[in-house]
PDB file of C-alpha atoms and ligand atoms in Angstrom:
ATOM      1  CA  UNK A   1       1.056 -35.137  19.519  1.00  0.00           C
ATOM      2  CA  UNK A   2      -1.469 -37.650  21.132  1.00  0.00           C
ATOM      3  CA  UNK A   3      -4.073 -38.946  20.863  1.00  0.00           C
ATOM      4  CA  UNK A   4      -6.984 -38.683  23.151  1.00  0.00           C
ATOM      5  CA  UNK A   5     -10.057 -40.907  23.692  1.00  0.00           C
ATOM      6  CA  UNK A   6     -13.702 -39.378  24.436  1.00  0.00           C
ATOM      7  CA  UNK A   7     -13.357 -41.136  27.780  1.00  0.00           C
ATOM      8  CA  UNK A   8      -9.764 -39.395  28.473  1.00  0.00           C
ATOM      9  CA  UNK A   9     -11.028 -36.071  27.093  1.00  0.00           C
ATOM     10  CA  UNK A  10     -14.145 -36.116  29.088  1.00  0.00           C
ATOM     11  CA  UNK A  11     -12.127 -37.600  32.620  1.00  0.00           C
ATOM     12  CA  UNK A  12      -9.936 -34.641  32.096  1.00  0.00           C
ATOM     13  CA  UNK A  13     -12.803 -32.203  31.881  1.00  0.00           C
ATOM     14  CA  UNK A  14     -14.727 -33.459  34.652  1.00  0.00           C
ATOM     15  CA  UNK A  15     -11.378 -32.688  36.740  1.00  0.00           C
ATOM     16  CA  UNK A  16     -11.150 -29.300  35.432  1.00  0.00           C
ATOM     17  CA  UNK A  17     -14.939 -28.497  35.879  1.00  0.00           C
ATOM     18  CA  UNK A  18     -15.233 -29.850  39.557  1.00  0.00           C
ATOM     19  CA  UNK A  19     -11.912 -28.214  40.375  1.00  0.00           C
ATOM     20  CA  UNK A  20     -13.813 -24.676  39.510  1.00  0.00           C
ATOM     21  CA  UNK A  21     -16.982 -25.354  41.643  1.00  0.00           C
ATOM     22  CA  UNK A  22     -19.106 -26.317  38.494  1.00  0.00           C
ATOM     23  CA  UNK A  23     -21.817 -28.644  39.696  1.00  0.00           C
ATOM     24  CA  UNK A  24     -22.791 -31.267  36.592  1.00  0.00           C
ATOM     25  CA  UNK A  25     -19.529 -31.153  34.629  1.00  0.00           C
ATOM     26  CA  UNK A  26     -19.345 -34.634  33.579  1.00  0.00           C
ATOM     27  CA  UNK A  27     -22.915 -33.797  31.909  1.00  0.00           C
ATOM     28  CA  UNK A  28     -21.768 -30.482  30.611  1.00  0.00           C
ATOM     29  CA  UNK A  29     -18.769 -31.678  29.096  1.00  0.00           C
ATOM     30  CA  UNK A  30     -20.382 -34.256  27.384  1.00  0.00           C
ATOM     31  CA  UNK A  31     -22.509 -31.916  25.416  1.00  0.00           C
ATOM     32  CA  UNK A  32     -19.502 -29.375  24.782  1.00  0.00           C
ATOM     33  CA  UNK A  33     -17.996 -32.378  23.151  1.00  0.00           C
ATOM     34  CA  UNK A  34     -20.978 -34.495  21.475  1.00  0.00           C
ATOM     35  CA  UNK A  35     -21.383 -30.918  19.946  1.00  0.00           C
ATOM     36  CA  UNK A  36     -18.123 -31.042  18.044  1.00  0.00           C
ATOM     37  CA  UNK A  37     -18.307 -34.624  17.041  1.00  0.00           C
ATOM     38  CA  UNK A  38     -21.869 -33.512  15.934  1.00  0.00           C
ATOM     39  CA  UNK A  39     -23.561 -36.500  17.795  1.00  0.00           C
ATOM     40  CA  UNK A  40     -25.665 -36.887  20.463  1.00  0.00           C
ATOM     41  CA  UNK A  41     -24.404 -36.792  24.018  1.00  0.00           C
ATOM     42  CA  UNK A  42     -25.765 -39.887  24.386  1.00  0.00           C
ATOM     43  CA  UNK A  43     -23.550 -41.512  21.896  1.00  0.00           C
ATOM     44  CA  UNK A  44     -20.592 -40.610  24.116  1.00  0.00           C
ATOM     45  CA  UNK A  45     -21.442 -43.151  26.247  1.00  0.00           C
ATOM     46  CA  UNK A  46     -20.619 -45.935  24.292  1.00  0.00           C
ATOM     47  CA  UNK A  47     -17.570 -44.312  21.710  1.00  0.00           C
ATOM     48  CA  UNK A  48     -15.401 -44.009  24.793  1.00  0.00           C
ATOM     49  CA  UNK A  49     -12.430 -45.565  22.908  1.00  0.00           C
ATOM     50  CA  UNK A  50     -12.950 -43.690  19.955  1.00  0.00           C
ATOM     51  CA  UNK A  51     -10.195 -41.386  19.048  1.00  0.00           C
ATOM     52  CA  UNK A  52     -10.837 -37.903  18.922  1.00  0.00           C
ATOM     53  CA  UNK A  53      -8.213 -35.367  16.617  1.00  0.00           C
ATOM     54  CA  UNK A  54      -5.746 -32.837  17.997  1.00  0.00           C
ATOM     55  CA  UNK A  55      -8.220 -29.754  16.929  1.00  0.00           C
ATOM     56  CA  UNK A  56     -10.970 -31.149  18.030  1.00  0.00           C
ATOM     57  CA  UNK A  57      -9.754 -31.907  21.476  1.00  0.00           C
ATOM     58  CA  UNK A  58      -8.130 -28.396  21.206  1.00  0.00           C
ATOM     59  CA  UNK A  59     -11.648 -26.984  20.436  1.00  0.00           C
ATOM     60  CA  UNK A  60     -13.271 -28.726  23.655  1.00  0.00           C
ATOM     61  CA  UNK A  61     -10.752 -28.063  25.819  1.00  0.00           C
ATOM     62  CA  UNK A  62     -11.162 -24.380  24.967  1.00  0.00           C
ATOM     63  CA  UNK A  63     -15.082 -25.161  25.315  1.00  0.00           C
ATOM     64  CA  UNK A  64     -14.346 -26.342  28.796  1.00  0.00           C
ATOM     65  CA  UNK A  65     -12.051 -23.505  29.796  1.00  0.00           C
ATOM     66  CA  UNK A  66     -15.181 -21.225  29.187  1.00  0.00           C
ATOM     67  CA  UNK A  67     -17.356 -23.370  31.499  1.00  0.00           C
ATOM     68  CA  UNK A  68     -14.749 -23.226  34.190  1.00  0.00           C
ATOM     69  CA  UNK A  69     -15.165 -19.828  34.005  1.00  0.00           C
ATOM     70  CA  UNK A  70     -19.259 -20.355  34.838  1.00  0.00           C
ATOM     71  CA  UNK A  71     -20.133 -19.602  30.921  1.00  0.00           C
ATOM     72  CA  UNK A  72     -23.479 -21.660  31.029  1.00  0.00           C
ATOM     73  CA  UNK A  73     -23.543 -24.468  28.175  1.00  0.00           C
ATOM     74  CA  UNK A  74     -26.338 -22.474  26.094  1.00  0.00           C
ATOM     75  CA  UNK A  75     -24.348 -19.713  25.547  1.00  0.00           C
ATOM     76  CA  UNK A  76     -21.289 -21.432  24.862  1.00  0.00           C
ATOM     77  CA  UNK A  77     -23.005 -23.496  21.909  1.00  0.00           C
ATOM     78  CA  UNK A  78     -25.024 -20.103  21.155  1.00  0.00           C
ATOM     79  CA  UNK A  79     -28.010 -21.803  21.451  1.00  0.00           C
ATOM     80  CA  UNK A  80     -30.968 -23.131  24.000  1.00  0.00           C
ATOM     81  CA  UNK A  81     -34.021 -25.450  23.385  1.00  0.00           C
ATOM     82  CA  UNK A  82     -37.110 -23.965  24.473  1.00  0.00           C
ATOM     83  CA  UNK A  83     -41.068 -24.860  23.921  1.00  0.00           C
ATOM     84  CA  UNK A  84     -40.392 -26.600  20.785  1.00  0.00           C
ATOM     85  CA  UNK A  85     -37.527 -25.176  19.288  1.00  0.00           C
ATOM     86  CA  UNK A  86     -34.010 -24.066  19.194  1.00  0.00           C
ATOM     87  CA  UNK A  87     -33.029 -20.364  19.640  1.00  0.00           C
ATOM     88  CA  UNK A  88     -30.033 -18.520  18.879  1.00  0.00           C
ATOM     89  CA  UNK A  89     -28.198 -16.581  21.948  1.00  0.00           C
ATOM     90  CA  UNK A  90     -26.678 -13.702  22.117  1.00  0.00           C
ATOM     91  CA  UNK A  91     -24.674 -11.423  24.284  1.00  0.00           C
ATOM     92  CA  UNK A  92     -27.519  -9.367  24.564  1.00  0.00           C
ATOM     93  CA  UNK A  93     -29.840 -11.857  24.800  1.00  0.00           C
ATOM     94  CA  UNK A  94     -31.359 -13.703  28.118  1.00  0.00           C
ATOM     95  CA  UNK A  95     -30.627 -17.106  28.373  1.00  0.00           C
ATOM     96  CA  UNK A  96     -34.392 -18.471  27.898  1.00  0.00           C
ATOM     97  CA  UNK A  97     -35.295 -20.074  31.071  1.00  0.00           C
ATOM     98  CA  UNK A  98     -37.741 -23.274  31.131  1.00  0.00           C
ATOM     99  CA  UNK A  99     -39.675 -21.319  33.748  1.00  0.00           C
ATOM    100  CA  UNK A 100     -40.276 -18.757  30.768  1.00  0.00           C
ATOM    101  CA  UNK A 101     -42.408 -21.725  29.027  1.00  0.00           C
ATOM    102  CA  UNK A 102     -44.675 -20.627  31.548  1.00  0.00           C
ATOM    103  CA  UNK A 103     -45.618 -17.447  29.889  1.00  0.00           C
ATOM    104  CA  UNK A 104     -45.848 -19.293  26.344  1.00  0.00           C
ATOM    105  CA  UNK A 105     -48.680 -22.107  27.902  1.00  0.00           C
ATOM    106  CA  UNK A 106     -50.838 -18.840  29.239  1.00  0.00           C
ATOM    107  CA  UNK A 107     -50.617 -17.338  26.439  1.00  0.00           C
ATOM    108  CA  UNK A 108     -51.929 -20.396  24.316  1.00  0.00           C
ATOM    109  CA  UNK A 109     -54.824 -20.668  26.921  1.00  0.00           C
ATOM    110  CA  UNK A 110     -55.627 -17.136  26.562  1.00  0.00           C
ATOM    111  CA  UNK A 111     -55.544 -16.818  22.243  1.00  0.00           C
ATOM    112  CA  UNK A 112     -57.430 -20.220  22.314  1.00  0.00           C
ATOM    113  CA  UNK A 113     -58.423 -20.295  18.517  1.00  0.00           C
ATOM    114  CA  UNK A 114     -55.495 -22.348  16.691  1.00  0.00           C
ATOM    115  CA  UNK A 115     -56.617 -20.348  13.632  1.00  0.00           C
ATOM    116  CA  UNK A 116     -57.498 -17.026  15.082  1.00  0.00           C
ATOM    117  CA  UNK A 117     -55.076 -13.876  13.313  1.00  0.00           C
ATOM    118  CA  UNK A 118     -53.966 -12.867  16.959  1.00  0.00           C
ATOM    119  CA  UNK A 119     -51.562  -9.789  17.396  1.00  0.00           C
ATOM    120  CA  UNK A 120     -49.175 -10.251  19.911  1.00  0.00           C
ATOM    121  CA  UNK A 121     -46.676  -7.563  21.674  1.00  0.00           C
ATOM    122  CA  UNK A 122     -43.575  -8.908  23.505  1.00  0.00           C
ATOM    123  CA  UNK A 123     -41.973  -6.326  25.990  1.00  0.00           C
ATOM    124  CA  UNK A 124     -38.552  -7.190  26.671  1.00  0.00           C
ATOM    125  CA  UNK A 125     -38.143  -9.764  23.371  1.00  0.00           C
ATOM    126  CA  UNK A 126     -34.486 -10.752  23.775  1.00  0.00           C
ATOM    127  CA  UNK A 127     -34.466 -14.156  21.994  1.00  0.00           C
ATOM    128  CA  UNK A 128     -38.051 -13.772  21.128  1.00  0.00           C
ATOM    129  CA  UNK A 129     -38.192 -17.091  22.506  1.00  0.00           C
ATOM    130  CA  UNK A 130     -42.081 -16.208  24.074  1.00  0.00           C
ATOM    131  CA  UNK A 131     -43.251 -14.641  20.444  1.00  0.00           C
ATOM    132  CA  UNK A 132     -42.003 -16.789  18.162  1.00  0.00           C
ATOM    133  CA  UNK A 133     -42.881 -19.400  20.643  1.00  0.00           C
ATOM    134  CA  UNK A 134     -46.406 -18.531  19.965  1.00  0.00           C
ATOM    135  CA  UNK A 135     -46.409 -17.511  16.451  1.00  0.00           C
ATOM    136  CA  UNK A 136     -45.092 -21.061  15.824  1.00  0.00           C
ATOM    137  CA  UNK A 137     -48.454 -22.377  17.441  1.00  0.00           C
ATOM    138  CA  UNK A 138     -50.762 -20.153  16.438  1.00  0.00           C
ATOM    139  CA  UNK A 139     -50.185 -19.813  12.345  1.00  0.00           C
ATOM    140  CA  UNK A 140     -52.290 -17.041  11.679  1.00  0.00           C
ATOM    141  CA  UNK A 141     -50.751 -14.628  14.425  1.00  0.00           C
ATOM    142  CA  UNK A 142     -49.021 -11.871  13.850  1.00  0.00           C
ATOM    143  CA  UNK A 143     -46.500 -10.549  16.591  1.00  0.00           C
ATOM    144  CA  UNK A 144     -44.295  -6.972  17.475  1.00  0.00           C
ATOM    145  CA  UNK A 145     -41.218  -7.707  19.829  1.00  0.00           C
ATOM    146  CA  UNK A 146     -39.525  -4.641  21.333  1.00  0.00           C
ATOM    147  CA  UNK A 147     -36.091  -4.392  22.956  1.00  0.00           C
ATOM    148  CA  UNK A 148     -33.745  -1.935  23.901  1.00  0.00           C
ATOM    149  CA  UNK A 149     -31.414  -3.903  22.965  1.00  0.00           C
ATOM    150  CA  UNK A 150     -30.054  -3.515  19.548  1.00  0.00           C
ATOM    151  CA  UNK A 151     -27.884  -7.382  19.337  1.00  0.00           C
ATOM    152  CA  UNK A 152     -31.244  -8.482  20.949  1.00  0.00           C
ATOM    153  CA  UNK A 153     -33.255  -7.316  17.772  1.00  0.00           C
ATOM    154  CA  UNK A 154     -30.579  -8.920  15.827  1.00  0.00           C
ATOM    155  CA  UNK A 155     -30.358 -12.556  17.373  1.00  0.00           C
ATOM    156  CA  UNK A 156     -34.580 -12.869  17.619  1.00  0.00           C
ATOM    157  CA  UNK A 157     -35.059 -11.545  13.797  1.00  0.00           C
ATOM    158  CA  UNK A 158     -32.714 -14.385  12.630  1.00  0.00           C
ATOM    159  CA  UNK A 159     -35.250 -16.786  14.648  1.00  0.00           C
ATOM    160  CA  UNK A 160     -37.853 -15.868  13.436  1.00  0.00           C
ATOM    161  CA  UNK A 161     -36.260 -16.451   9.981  1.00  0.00           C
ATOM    162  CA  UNK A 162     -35.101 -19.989  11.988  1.00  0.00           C
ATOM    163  CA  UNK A 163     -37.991 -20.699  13.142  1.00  0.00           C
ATOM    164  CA  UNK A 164     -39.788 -19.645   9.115  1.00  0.00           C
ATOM    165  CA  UNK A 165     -42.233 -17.532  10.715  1.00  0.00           C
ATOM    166  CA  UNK A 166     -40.596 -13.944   9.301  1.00  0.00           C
ATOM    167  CA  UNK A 167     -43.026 -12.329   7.706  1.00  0.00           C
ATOM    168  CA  UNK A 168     -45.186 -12.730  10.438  1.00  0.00           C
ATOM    169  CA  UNK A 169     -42.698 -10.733  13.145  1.00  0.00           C
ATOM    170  CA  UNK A 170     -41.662  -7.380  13.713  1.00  0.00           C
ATOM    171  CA  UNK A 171     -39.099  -6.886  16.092  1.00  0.00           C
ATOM    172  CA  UNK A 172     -38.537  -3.246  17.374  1.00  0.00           C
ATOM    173  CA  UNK A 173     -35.987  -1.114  19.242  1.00  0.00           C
ATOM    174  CA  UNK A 174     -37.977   0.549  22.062  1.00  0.00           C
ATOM    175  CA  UNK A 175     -38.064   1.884  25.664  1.00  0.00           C
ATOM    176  CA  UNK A 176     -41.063  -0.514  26.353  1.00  0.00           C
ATOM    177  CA  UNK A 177     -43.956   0.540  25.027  1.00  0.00           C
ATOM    178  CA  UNK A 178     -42.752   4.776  24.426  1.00  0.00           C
ATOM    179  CA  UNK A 179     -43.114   3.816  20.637  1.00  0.00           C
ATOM    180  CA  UNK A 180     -45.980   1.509  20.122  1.00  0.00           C
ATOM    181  CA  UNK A 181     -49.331   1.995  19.019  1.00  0.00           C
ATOM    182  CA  UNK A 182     -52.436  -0.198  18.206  1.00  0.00           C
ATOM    183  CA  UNK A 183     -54.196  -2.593  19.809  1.00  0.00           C
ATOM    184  CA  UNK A 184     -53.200  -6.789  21.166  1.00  0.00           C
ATOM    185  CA  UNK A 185     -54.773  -9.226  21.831  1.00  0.00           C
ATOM    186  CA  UNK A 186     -51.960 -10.272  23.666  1.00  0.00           C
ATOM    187  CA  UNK A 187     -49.170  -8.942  25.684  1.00  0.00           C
ATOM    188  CA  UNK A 188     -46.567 -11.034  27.090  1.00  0.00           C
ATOM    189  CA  UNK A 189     -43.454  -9.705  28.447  1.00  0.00           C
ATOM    190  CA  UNK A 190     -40.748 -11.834  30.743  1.00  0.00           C
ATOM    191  CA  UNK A 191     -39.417  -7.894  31.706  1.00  0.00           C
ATOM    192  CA  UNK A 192     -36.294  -7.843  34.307  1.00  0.00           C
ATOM    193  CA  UNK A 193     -37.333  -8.239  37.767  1.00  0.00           C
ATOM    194  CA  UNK A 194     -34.180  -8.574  40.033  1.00  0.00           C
ATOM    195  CA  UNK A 195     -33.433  -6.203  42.516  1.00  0.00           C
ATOM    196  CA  UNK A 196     -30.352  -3.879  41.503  1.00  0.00           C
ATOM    197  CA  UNK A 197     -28.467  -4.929  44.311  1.00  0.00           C
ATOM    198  CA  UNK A 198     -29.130  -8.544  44.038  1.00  0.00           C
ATOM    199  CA  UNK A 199     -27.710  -8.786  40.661  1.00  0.00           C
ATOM    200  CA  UNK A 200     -23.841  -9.434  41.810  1.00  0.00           C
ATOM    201  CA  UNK A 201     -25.074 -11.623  44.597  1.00  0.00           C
ATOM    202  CA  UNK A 202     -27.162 -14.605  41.655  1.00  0.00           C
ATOM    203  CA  UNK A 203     -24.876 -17.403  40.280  1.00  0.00           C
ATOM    204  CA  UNK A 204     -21.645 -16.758  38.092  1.00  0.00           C
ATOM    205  CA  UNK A 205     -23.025 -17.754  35.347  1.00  0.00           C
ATOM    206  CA  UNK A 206     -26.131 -15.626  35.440  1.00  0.00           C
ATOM    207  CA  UNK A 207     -24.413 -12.659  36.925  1.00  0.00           C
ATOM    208  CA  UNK A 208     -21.441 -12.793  35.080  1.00  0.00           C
ATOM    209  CA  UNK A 209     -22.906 -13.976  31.574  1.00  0.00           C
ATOM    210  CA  UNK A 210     -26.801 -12.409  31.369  1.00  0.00           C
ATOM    211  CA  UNK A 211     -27.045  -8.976  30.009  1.00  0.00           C
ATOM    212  CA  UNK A 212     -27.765  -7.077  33.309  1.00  0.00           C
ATOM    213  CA  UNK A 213     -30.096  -4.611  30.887  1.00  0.00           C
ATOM    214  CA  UNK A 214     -32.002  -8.508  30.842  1.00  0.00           C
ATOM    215  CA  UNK A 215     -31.999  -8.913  34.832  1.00  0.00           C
ATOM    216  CA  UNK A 216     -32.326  -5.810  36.672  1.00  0.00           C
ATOM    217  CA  UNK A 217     -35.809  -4.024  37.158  1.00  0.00           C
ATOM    218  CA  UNK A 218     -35.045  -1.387  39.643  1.00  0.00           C
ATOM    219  CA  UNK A 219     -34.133  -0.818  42.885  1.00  0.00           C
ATOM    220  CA  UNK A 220     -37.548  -3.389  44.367  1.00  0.00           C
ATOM    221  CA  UNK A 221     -37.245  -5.599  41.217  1.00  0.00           C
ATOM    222  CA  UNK A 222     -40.686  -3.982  39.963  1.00  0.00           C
ATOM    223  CA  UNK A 223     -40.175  -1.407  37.983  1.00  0.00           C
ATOM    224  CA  UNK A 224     -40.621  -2.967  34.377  1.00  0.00           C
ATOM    225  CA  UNK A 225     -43.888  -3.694  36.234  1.00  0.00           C
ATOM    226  CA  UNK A 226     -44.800  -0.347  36.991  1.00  0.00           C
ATOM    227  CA  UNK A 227     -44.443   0.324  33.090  1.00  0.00           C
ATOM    228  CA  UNK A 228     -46.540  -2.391  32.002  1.00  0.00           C
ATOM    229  CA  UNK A 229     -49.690  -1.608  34.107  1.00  0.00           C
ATOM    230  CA  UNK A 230     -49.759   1.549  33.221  1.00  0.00           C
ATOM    231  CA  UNK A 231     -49.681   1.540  29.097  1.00  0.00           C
ATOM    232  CA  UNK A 232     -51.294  -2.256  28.745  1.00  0.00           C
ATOM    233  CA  UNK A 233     -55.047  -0.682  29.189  1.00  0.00           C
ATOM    234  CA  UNK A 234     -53.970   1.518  26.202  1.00  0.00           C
ATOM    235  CA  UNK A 235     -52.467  -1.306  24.309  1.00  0.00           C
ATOM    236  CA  UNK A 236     -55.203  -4.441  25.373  1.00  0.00           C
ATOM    237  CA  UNK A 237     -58.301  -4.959  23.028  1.00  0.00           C
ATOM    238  CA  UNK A 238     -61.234  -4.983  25.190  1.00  0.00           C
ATOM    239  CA  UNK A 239     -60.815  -8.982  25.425  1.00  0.00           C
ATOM    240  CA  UNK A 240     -57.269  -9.264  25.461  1.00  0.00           C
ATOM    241  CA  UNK A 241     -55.051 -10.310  27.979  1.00  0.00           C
ATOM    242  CA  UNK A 242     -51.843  -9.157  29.950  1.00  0.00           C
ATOM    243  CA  UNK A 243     -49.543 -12.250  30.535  1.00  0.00           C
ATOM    244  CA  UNK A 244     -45.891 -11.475  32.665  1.00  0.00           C
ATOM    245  CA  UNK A 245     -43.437 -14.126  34.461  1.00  0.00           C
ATOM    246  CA  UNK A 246     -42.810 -12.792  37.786  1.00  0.00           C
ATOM    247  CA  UNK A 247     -39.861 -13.582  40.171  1.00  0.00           C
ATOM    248  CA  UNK A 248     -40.135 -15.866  43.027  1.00  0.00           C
ATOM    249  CA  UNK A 249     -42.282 -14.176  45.803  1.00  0.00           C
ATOM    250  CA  UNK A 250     -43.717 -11.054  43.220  1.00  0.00           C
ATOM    251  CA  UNK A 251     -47.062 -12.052  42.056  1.00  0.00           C
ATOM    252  CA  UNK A 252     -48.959 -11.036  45.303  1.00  0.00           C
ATOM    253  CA  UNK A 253     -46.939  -7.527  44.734  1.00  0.00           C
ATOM    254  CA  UNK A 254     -47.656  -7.552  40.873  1.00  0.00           C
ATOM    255  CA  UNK A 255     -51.268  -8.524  41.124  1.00  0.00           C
ATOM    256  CA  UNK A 256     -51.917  -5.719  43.057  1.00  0.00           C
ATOM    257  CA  UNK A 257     -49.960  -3.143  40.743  1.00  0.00           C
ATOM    258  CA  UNK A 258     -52.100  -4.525  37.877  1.00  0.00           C
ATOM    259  CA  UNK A 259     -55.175  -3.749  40.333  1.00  0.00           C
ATOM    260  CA  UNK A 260     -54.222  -0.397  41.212  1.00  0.00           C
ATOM    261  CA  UNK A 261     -54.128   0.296  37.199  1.00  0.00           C
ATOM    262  CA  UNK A 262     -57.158  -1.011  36.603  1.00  0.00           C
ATOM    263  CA  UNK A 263     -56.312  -4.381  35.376  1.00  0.00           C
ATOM    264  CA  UNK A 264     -58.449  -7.746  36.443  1.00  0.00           C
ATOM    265  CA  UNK A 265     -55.684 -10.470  37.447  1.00  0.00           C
ATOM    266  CA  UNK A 266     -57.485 -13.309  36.298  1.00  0.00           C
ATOM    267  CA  UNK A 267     -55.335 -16.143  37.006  1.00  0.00           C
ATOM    268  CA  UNK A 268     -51.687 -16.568  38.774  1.00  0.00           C
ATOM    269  CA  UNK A 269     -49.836 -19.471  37.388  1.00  0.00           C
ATOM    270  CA  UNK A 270     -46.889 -21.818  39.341  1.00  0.00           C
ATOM    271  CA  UNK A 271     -43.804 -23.070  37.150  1.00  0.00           C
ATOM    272  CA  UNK A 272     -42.848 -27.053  37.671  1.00  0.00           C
ATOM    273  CA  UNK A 273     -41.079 -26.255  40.843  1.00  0.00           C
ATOM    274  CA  UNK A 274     -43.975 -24.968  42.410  1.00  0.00           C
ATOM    275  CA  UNK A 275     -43.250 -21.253  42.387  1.00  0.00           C
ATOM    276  CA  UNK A 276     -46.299 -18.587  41.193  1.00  0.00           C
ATOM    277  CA  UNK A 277     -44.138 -17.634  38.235  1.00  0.00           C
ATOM    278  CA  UNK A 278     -47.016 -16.123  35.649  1.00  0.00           C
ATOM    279  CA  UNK A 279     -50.000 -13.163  36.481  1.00  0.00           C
ATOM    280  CA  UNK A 280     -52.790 -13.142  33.728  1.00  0.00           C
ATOM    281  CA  UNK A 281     -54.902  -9.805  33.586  1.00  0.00           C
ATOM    282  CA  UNK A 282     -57.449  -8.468  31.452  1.00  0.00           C
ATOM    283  CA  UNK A 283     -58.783  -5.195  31.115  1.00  0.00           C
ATOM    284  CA  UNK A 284     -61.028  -4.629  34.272  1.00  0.00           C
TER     285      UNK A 284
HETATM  286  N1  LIG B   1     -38.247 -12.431  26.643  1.00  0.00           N
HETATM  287  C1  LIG B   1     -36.908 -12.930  26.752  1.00  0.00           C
HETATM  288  C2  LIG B   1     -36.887 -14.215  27.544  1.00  0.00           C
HETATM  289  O1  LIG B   1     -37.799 -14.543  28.242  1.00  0.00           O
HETATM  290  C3  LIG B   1     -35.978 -11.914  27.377  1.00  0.00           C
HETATM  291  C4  LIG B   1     -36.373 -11.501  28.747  1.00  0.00           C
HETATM  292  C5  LIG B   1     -35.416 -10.505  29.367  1.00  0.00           C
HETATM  293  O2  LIG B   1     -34.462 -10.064  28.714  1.00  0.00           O
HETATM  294  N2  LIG B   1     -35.657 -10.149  30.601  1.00  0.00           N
HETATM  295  O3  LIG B   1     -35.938 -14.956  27.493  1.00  0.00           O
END
């Protein structure tokens, strides 16, 4: 058998990955690999020579054979950084999105107090990225994350236990909000919002890899929407606030759902690229 060098390995996958339309493979491929030599990418760059064993250059070109077929990195590692941590994917899980962070930064702005006991509901956990997110800055908050999806529950209760907030979330199987009760300060929620019939049209590796449960919100993207405004004046404490990520070109639509029910939109947020990503409302 021979041997193969990082540089070789990662030459060979950079053919592979540009051969099947894959735009960054040479970056890609170095984190599939740095992954199983349990370094840093970054290392790569000077161990070119170094000599890497038959099953481990087995194991990456299996890695890269995924990514040819537009598996995104995150889910092929089974995990994503996010805020300031690392979260477990799952099949049923969303790939957390940096946009997403978004939702988190409201959020902090809106339960201001680092000590204050906050309770926060997630709609739409997956991950639980945006809870445990917060939980992990805000120590004496307490959060609820629902999903419909059962794997979902799974993969964001062994975050929290990641993550050593536990016993501070409660994750939930739930048709939004049909099963919750009480009262939030907080209520976050990154639902689905892409048209049905857009779904098969978004990259491979969001169409072919995301749950479509996680992506699709109706025939006009805004169903999940429709939900929301209606049971968050139930759910709100008089002073809390109603915190969604929106799709690119909904927030005009959304704000004025959330007026229609009664809600105040009290800010509208943009992401890095410049695109009003998050709606804030309060009870009006
Ligand atoms: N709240 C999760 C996230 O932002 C899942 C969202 C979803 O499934 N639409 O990643």
């Amino acid at each position: 058998m021979t041997a193969h060098t990082v540089d070789a390995l990662l030459r060979e996958a950079s053919g592979v990955l540009s051969a099947a339309g894959v735009e960054g493979g040479r970056r890609d491929a170095r984190l599939l690999l740095a992954d199983l030599l349990d370094c840093a990418a970054g290392d790569l760059l000077t161990r070119g020579d170094a000599v890497v064993n038959a099953a481990t250059a087995d194991a990456f070109r299996a890695r890269i054979g995924r990514r040819a077929d537009r598996e995104p990195v995150s889910r092929i590692l089974g995990r994503r950084g996010f805020w300031r941590h690392e979260f477990l994917v799952g099949p049923e899980t969303l790939d957390p999105r940096p946009d997403t962070e978004t939702v988190v930064e409201l959020a902090l702005e809106a339960l201001p107090d680092a000590e204050g006991r906050y309770s926060v509901l997630d709609l739409g956990t997956g991950t639980g990225c945006i809870l445990l997110s917060i939980l992990g800055d805000r120590p004496n908050a307490t959060g609820l994350g629902i999903d419909i999806a059962p794997g979902a529950l799974a993969v964001a209760a062994e975050n929290a236990r990641r993550l050593g907030v536990p016993d501070r979330a409660r994750f939930a199987r739930g048709d939004w909000t049909a099963a919750v009760n009480g009262k939030f300060d907080a209520i976050v929620s990154n639902p689905p919002y892409i048209p049905d019939a857009e779904v098969p049209r978004l990259d491979p590796e969001v169409s072919r890899h995301d749950p479509h449960t996680a992506l699709k919100g109706g025939p006009d993207g805004l169903y999940p929407y429709r939900v929301i405004a209606k049971e968050a004046p139930r759910l709100l404490r008089s002073l809390g606030s109603l915190i969604v990520e929106v799709g690119a070109g909904q927030a005009d639509d959304v704000a004025t759902l959330f007026e229609d029910a009664h809600l105040r939109v009290i800010d509208v947020r943009r992401d890095l690229a410049g695109i009003a990503r998050c709606v804030r409302a309060a009870n009006g």
